[in-house]
Coordinates of C-alpha atoms in Angstrom, one line a residue:
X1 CA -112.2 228.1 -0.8
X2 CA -110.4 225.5 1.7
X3 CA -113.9 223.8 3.4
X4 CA -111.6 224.1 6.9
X5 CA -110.5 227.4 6.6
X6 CA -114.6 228.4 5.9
X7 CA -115.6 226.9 8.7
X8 CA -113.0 228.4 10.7
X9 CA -114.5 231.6 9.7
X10 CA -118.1 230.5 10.4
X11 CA -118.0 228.5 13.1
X12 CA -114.6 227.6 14.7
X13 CA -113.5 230.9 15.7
X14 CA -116.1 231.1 18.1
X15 CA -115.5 227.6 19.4
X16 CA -112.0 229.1 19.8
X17 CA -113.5 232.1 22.3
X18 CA -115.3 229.7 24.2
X19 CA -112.5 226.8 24.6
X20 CA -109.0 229.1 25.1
X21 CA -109.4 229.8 28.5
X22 CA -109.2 225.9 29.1
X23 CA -106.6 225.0 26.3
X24 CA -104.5 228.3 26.6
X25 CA -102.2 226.5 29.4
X26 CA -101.3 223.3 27.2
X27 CA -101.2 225.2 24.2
X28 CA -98.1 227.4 25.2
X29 CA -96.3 224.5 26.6
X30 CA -96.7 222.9 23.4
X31 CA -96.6 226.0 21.1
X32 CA -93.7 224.8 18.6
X33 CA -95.2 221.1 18.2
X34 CA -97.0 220.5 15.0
X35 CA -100.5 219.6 14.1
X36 CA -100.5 216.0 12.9
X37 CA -103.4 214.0 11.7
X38 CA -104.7 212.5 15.0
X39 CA -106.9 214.4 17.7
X40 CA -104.0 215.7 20.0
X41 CA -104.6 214.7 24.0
X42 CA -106.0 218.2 24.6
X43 CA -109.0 218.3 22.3
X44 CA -111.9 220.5 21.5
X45 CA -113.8 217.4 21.3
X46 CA -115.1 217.2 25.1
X47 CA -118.5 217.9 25.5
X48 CA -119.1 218.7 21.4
X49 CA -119.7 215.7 19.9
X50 CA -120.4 217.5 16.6
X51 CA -116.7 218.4 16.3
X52 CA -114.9 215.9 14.2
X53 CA -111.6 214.9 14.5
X54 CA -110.3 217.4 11.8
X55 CA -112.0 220.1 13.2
X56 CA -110.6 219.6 16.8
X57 CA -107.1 219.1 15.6
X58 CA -107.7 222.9 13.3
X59 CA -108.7 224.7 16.6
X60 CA -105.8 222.8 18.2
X61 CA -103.6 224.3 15.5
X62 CA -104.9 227.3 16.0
X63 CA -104.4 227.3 19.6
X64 CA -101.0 226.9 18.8
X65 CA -100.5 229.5 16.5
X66 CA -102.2 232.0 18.7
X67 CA -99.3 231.0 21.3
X68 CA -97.0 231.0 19.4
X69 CA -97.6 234.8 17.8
X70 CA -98.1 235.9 21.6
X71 CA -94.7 238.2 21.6
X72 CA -95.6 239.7 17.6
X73 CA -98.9 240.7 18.4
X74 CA -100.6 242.5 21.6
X75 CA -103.7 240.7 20.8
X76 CA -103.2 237.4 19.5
X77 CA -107.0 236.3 20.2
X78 CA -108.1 238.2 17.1
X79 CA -106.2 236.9 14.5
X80 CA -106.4 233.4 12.5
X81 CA -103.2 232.0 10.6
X82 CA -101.8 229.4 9.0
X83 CA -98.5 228.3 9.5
X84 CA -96.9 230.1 6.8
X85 CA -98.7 233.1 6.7
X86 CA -97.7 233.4 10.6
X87 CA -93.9 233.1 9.8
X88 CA -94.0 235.4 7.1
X89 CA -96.1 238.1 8.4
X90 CA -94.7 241.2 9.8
X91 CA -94.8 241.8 13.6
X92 CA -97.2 244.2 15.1
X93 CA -94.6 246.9 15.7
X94 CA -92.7 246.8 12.5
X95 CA -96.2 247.0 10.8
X96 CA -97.4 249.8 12.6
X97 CA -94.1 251.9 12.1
X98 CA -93.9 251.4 8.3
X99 CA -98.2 252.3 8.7
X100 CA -97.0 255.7 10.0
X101 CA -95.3 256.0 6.7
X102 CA -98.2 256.3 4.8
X103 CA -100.6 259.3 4.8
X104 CA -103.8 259.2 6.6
X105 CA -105.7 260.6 3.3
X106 CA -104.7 258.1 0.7
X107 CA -106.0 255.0 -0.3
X108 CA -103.0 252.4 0.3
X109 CA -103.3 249.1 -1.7
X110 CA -101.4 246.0 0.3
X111 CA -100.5 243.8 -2.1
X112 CA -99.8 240.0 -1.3
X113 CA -101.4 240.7 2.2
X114 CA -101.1 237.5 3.2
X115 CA -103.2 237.1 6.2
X116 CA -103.2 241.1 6.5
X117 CA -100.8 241.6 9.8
X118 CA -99.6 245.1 7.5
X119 CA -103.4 245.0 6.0
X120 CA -104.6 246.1 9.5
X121 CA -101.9 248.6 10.9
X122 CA -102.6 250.8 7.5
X123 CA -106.4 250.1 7.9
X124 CA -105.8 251.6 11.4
X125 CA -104.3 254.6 10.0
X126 CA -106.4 255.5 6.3
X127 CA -108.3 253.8 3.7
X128 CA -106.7 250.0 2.1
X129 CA -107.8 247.7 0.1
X130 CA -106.1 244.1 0.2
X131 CA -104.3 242.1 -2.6
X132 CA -104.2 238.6 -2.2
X133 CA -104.3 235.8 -4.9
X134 CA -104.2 232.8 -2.3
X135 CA -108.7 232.3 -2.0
X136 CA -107.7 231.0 1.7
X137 CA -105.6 233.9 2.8
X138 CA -107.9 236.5 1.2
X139 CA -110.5 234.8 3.8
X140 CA -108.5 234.8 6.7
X141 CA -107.4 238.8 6.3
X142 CA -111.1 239.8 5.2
X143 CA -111.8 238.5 8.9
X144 CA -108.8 239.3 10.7
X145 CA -109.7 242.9 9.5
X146 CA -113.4 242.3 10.9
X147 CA -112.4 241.2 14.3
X148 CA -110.0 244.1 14.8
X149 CA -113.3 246.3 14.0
X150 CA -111.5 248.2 10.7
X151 CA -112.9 249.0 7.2
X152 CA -111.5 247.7 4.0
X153 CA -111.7 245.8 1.4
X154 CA -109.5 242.5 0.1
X155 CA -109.3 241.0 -3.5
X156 CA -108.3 237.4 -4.4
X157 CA -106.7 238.0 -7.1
X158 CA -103.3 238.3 -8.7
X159 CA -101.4 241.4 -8.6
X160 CA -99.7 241.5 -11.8
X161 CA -103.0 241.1 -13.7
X162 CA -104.6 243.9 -12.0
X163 CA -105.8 246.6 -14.4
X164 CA -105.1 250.3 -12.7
X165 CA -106.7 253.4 -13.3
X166 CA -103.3 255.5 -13.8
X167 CA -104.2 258.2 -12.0
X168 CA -101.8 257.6 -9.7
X169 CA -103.4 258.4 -6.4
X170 CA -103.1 255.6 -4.5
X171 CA -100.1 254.4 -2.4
X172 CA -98.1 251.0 -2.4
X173 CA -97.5 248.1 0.5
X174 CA -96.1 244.8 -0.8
X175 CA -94.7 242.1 0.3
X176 CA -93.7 239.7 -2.6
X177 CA -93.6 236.1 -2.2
X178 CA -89.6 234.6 -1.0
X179 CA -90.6 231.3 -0.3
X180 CA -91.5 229.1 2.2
X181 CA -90.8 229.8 5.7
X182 CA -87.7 226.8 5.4
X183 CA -86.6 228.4 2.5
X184 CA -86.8 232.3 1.8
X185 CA -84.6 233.7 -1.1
X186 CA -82.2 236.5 -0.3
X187 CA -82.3 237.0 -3.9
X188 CA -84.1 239.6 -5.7
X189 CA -84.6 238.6 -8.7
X190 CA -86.2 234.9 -7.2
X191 CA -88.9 237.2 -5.9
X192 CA -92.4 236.3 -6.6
X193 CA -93.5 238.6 -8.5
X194 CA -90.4 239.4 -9.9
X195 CA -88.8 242.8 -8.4
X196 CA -88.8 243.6 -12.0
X197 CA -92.5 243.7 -11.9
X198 CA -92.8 245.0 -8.4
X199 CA -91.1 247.9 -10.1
X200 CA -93.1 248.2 -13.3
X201 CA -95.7 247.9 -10.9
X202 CA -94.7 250.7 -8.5
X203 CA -95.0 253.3 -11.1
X204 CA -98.8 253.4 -11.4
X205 CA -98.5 255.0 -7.4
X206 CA -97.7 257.9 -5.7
X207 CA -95.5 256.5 -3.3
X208 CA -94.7 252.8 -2.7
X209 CA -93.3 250.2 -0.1
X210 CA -91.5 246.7 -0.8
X211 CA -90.7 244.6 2.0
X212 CA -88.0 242.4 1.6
X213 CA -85.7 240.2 3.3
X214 CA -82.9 241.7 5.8
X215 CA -80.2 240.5 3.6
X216 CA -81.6 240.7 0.5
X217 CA -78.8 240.8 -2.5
X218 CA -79.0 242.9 -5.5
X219 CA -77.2 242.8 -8.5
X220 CA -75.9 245.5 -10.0
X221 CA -78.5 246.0 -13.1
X222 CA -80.9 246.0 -10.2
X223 CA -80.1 249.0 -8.5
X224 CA -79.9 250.8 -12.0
X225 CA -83.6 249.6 -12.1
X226 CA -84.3 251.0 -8.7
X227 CA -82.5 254.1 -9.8
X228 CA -84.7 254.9 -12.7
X229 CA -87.9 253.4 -10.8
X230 CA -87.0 255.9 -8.2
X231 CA -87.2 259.1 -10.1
X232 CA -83.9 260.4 -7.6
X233 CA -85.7 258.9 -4.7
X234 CA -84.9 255.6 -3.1
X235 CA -84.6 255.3 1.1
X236 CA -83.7 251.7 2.4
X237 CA -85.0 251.2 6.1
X238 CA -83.9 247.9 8.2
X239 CA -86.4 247.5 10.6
X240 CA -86.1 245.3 13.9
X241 CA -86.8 244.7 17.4
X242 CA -85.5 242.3 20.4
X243 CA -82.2 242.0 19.4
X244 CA -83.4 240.7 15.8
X245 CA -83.3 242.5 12.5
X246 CA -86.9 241.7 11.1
X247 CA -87.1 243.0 7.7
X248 CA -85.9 245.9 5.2
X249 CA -87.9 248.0 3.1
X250 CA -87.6 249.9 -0.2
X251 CA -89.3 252.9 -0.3
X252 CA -89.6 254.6 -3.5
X253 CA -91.2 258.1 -5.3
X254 CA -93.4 260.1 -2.3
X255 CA -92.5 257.4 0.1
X256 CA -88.9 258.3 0.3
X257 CA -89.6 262.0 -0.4
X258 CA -91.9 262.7 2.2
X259 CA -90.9 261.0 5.1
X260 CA -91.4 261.5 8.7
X261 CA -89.6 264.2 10.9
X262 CA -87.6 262.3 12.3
X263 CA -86.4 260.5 9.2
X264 CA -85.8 263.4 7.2
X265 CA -83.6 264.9 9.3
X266 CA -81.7 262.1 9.5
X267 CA -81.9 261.8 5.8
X268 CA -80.2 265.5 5.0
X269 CA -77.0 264.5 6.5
X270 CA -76.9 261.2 4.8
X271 CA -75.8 261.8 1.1
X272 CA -75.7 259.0 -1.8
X273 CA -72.7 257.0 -2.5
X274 CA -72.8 257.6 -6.5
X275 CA -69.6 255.3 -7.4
X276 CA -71.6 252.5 -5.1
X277 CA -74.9 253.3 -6.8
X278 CA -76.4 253.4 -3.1
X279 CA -78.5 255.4 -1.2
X280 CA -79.3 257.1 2.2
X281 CA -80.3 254.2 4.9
X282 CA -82.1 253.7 8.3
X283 CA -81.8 251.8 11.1
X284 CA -85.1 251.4 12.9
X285 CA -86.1 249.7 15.8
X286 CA -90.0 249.5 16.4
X287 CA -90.2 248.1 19.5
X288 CA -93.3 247.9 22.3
X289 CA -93.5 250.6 24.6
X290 CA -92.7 249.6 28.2
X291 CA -95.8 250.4 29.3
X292 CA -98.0 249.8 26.8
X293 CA -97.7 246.8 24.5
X294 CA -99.6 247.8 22.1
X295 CA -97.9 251.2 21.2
X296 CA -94.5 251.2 19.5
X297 CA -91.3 252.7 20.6
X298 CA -89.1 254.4 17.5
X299 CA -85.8 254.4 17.5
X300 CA -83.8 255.9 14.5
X301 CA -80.5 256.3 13.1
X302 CA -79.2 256.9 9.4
X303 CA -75.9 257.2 7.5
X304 CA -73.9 256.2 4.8
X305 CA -73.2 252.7 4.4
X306 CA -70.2 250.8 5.9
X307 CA -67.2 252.2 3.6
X308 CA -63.5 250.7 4.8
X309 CA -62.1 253.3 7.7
X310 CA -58.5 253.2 9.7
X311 CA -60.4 253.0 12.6
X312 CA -59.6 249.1 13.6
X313 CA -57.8 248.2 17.0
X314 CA -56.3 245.0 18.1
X315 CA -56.5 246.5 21.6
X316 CA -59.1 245.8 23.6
X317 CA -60.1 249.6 25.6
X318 CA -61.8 249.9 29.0
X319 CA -65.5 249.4 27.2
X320 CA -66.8 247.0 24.3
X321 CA -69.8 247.8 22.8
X322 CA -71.9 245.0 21.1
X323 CA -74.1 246.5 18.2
X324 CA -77.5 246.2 17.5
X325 CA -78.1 243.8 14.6
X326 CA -80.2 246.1 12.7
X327 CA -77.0 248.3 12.9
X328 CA -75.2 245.1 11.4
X329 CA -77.9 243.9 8.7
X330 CA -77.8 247.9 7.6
X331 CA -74.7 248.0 7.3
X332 CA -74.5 251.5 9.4
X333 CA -71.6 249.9 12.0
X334 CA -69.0 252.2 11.1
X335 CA -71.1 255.1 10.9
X336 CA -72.2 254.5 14.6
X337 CA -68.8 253.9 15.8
X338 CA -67.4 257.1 14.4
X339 CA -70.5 259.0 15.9
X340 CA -69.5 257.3 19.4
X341 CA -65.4 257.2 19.1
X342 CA -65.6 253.4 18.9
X343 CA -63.3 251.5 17.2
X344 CA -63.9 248.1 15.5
X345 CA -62.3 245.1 17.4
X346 CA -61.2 243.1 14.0
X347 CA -63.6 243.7 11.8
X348 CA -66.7 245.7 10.9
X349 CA -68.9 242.9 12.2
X350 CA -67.6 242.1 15.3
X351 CA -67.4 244.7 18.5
X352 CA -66.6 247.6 19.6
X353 CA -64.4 249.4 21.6
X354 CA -63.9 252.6 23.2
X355 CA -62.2 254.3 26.1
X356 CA -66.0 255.3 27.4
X357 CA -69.4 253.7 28.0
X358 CA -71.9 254.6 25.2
X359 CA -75.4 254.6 26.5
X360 CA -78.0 254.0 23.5
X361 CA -80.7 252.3 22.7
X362 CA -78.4 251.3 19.7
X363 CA -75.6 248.6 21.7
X364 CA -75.4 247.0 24.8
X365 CA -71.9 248.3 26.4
X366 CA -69.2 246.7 28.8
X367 CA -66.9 247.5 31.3
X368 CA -63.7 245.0 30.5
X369 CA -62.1 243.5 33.4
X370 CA -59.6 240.7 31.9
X371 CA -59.2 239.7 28.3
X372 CA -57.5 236.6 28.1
X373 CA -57.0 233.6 25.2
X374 CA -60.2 231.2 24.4
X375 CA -58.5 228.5 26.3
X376 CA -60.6 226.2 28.9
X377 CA -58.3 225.7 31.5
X378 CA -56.9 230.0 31.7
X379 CA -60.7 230.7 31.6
X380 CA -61.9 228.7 34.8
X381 CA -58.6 230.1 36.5
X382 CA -59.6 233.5 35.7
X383 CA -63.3 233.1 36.8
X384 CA -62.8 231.7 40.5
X385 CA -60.8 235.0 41.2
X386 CA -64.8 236.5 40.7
X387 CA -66.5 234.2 42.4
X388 CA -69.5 234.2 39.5
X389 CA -72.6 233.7 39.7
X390 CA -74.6 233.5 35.8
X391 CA -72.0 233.9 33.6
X392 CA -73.5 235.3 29.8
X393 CA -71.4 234.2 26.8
X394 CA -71.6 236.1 23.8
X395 CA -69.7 236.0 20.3
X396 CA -68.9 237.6 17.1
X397 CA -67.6 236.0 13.9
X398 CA -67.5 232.2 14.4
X399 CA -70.1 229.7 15.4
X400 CA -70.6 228.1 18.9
X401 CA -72.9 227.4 21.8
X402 CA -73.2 230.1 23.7
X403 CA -75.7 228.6 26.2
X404 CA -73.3 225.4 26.7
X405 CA -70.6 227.8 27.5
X406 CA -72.8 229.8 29.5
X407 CA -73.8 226.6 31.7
X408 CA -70.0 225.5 31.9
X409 CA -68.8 228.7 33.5
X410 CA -71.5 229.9 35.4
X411 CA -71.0 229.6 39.5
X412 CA -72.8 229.8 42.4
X413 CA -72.1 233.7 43.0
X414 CA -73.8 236.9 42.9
X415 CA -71.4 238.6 40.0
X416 CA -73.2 238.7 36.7
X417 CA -70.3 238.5 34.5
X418 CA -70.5 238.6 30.4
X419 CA -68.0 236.7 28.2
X420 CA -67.2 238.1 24.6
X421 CA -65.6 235.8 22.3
X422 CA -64.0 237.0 19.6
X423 CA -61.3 237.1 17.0
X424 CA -58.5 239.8 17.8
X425 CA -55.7 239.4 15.5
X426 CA -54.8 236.1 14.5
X427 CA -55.9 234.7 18.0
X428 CA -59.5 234.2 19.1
X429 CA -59.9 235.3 22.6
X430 CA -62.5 236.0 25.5
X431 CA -62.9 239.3 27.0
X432 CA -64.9 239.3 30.4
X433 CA -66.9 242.2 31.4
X434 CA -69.7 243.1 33.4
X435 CA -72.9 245.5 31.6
X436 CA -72.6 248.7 32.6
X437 CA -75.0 249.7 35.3
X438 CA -78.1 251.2 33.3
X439 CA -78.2 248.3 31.0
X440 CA -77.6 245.3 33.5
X441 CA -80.3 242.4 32.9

């Protein structure tokens, strides 16, 4: 084992408890900064001359990281990280909805745990036992799982060499490795272990779970592996919250057959695409509750998806409807906009419009006032006649600043005003709008 990361476990975390108070103001100013090799300004190393210089700049980094997961987790105070297992590690409320997932009577093995983020929302629901073949990582999750007060087990060792019983009673969470945080794969078979063996794998469980990147590719000859892996069940669920989509999942065998309520239904009016080789998909959003950060709002919504649909304008209708991304990274746009009467404003993955406001928990609507071309000089013409105040910028399907923008137009007004740029047609152009009223920031 890493000599830091044991002490850390032995000694430093509670040098952590007594020193945050103190260091939690710098820390969060300085939350993205890196750890370098010198005692940063703000050290541990007041009053405890025993602390070396490496051990002051670890709790510093620590510090950091503890800032840094503040919005993930409700409690960031009990957890250690490293860098990398922090940015790869699921949030708290995407790891407690695919925990509900899982039945409460089963022994659930997490494999590639990391530093056990989705180790601890299924120890909060049934029995686990940890995978990990990284000794430090292994560490850090066997005590991240102590200081949340849960039971359960963790192995360092690797996966693929594990020898199982066969009996098939236990139930699947992995999360294989896609590379550094700088550089995570979208491709499937890069995966580490290979989705081939993640699949082999699978079959000695009952019902199994493989995280994955949002926009992870698959080949053709891959999706005939999932479909004889599956045994006629495969669900894919895209799972995100504020505004981002975080992370899909493959669930296969009793994980897709024996879904929650409120998945099933959806999933009996979302049939498989056989000449696509695809299957039924959620959207999810697993978000914290507003009034209780540490419970998590569900939001759901299936279909088939995105197939090619007449439904397109070039006219811009009294309300535009910008889509939630897990709506986007699932591919489910088109299934939305036909439940709503929305059509798509030049293309699938731009917005939508419709001739009413759609209130869901699913887009953030409009009212349209003006839409007029992307041209500097018609824009600032248009905007005086408002008399803005902040004026958000927002756009589909090109590249640009949005916050420049937004601190080029924005006036000294009361009017919150909202810019969409987009393509329509040939011509890219701005439509300006104002939120409708229950969704106004």
């Amino acid at each position: 084992m890493n000599a830091s990361i044991e002490w850390l476990v032995t000694e430093g975390f509670q040098f952590l408890e007594e020193e945050q108070s103190s260091f939690g103001t710098t820390a969060t100013a300085d939350s993205d900064s890196q750890v370098s090799g010198s005692v940063p300004p703000y050290s541990f190393a007041r009053g405890r001359p025993k602390l070396s210089e490496s051990q002051n700049a670890l709790l510093a980094e620590q510090a950091r990281l503890r800032a840094r997961s503040g919005k993930r987790f409700p409690t960031p105070s009990q957890w250690l990280w490293t860098s990398r297992s922090l940015a790869q590690a699921s949030d708290w409320y995407c790891a407690t909805f695919k925990a509900s997932l899982f039945p409460k009577d089963k022994l659930t093995h997490d494999i590639c745990c990391g530093a056990g983020a989705d180790l601890i929302a299924l120890a909060g629901r049934g029995p686990v036992l940890g995978i990990e073949k990284d000794r430090d990582l292994a560490t850090l999750a066997r005590f991240n799982l102590k200081t949340h007060g849960l039971a359960g087990e963790v192995h360092c060792q690797d996966a693929i060499a594990m020898q199982l019983d066969g009996t098939r009673v236990c139930w699947l969470h992995i999360d294989p490795d896609r590379g550094g945080p700088e550089a995570k794969t979208t491709r499937a078979d890069q995966f580490s272990p290979s989705l081939e063996q993640v699949l082999a794998l699978s079959q000695n469980y009952e019902g199994s779970l493989i995280k994955i990147a949002p926009s992870t590719q698959f080949e053709p000859e891959v999706l005939d592996d999932l479909d004889r892996a599956s045994a006629e069940a495969v669900r894919r669920i895209w799972i995100g919250n504020g505004g981002e989509c975080k992370q899909q999942v493959l669930c296969l065998g009793n994980a897709a057959r024996e879904l929650p309520e409120h998945l099933s239904e959806l999933a009996a009016t979302a049939s498989r695409s056989q000449a696509q080789k695809e299957f039924a998909r959620f959207a999810v959003l697993a978000e914290p509750m507003s009034n209780d950060k540490f419970q998590t709002c569900v939001q759901s919504f299936g279909g088939e998806p995105d197939l090619p649909f007449a439904d397109s304008s070039d006219e811009v209708l009294e309300y535009v409807c910008d889509l939630n991304n897990v709506l986007h990274a699932a591919e489910l746009c088109q299934s939305f906009a036909k439940e709503h009467a929305l059509q798509s404003v030049s293309g699938t993955h731009g917005y939508y419009t419709g001739g009413e406001p759609v209130y869901s928990p699913w887009c953030q609507c409009f009212r349209v006032l003006e839409t007029v071309s992307w041209d500097d000089r018609k824009l600032r013409k248009l905007l005086r006649r408002y008399e803005p105040g902040t004026v958000e910028v927002k756009n589909r399907l090109f590249r640009m600043d949005a916050n420049v923008m937004q601190r080029r137009y924005s006036g000294n007004g009361a009017r919150r005003l909202t810019l969409l740029v987009t393509r329509i047609g040939q011509r890219i152009r701005a439509i300006l709008a104002e939120r409708c009223p229950s969704q106004s920031t």
